[in-house]
Amino acid sequence: LSLHDALPISVVVMGRDLNNDFIVNVETASRQHARVEFDNGTFVISDHSTNGTYVQPTGGQAVFIKQQAVQLQGSGVISLGQPITEHSLLIQYMCQ
């Protein structure tokens, strides 16, 4: 999956709820799991879930956030509610 398709809006809400901008149908995702916002030239992902969010920049270590926010830079992957593995449903991001 790619967030590129969801932009150019300034906020993208992700999760299982059908009213989200980006619907992710996995058991570990909350109904309104996380949101990515573009503000003042930066992308920020904020977690609003029960199980947390994993963010891994390309070439970097995965970061776990729960009820927190982190800036997205470059490119990488996001996993809603489960650690990043080869079997995870991953959301790719690229900040330009």
C-alpha positions as a Python dict, from the first residue, in 0.01 Angstrom:
ca = {
    (1, 'L'): (0, 0, 0),
    (2, 'S'): (118, 353, -59),
    (3, 'L'): (31, 683, 107),
    (4, 'H'): (127, 856, -219),
    (5, 'D'): (-217, 773, -356),
    (6, 'A'): (-392, 937, -59),
    (7, 'L'): (-228, 1279, -86),
    (8, 'P'): (-242, 1587, -170),
    (9, 'I'): (-482, 1636, 123),
    (10, 'S'): (-307, 1765, 435),
    (11, 'V'): (-436, 1495, 675),
    (12, 'V'): (-477, 1121, 610),
    (13, 'V'): (-655, 910, 873),
    (14, 'M'): (-571, 537, 863),
    (15, 'G'): (-745, 241, 1023),
    (16, 'R'): (-1019, -20, 987),
    (17, 'D'): (-1315, 219, 981),
    (18, 'L'): (-1468, 254, 636),
    (19, 'N'): (-1487, 633, 682),
    (20, 'N'): (-1108, 667, 700),
    (21, 'D'): (-909, 819, 417),
    (22, 'F'): (-686, 509, 406),
    (23, 'I'): (-858, 183, 505),
    (24, 'V'): (-635, -91, 648),
    (25, 'N'): (-819, -416, 709),
    (26, 'V'): (-596, -599, 959),
    (27, 'E'): (-698, -725, 1303),
    (28, 'T'): (-428, -528, 1484),
    (29, 'A'): (-541, -193, 1341),
    (30, 'S'): (-782, 20, 1542),
    (31, 'R'): (-1085, 178, 1378),
    (32, 'Q'): (-905, 515, 1367),
    (33, 'H'): (-550, 398, 1421),
    (34, 'A'): (-320, 680, 1311),
    (35, 'R'): (-304, 998, 1108),
    (36, 'V'): (-39, 1149, 886),
    (37, 'E'): (-38, 1527, 865),
    (38, 'F'): (156, 1766, 646),
    (39, 'D'): (226, 2087, 834),
    (40, 'N'): (489, 2356, 782),
    (41, 'G'): (682, 2145, 533),
    (42, 'T'): (701, 1827, 742),
    (43, 'F'): (508, 1502, 760),
    (44, 'V'): (413, 1376, 1105),
    (45, 'I'): (245, 1046, 1196),
    (46, 'S'): (50, 1035, 1522),
    (47, 'D'): (-76, 713, 1678),
    (48, 'H'): (-425, 702, 1835),
    (49, 'S'): (-454, 327, 1873),
    (50, 'T'): (-465, 43, 2122),
    (51, 'N'): (-178, -156, 1970),
    (52, 'G'): (59, 120, 1859),
    (53, 'T'): (232, 190, 1529),
    (54, 'Y'): (570, 85, 1396),
    (55, 'V'): (762, 319, 1166),
    (56, 'Q'): (1082, 212, 991),
    (57, 'P'): (1273, 454, 770),
    (58, 'T'): (1457, 294, 477),
    (59, 'G'): (1794, 174, 605),
    (60, 'G'): (1704, 255, 967),
    (61, 'Q'): (1567, 88, 1278),
    (62, 'A'): (1195, 50, 1345),
    (63, 'V'): (1046, 289, 1601),
    (64, 'F'): (738, 197, 1806),
    (65, 'I'): (497, 478, 1896),
    (66, 'K'): (181, 453, 2104),
    (67, 'Q'): (-27, 763, 2169),
    (68, 'Q'): (273, 959, 2038),
    (69, 'A'): (385, 1131, 1719),
    (70, 'V'): (702, 1113, 1513),
    (71, 'Q'): (822, 1303, 1207),
    (72, 'L'): (844, 1107, 883),
    (73, 'Q'): (1152, 1175, 671),
    (74, 'G'): (1273, 1027, 346),
    (75, 'S'): (1104, 695, 278),
    (76, 'G'): (1014, 383, 470),
    (77, 'V'): (731, 165, 592),
    (78, 'I'): (455, 182, 853),
    (79, 'S'): (284, -112, 1023),
    (80, 'L'): (-37, -64, 1220),
    (81, 'G'): (-43, -261, 1544),
    (82, 'Q'): (214, -526, 1463),
    (83, 'P'): (595, -538, 1440),
    (84, 'I'): (745, -501, 1094),
    (85, 'T'): (818, -844, 947),
    (86, 'E'): (814, -998, 602),
    (87, 'H'): (454, -1110, 674),
    (88, 'S'): (322, -772, 795),
    (89, 'L'): (88, -555, 593),
    (90, 'L'): (316, -259, 529),
    (91, 'I'): (229, 92, 422),
    (92, 'Q'): (507, 253, 220),
    (93, 'Y'): (575, 624, 253),
    (94, 'M'): (799, 869, 72),
    (95, 'C'): (828, 1233, 180),
    (96, 'Q'): (912, 1475, -100),
}
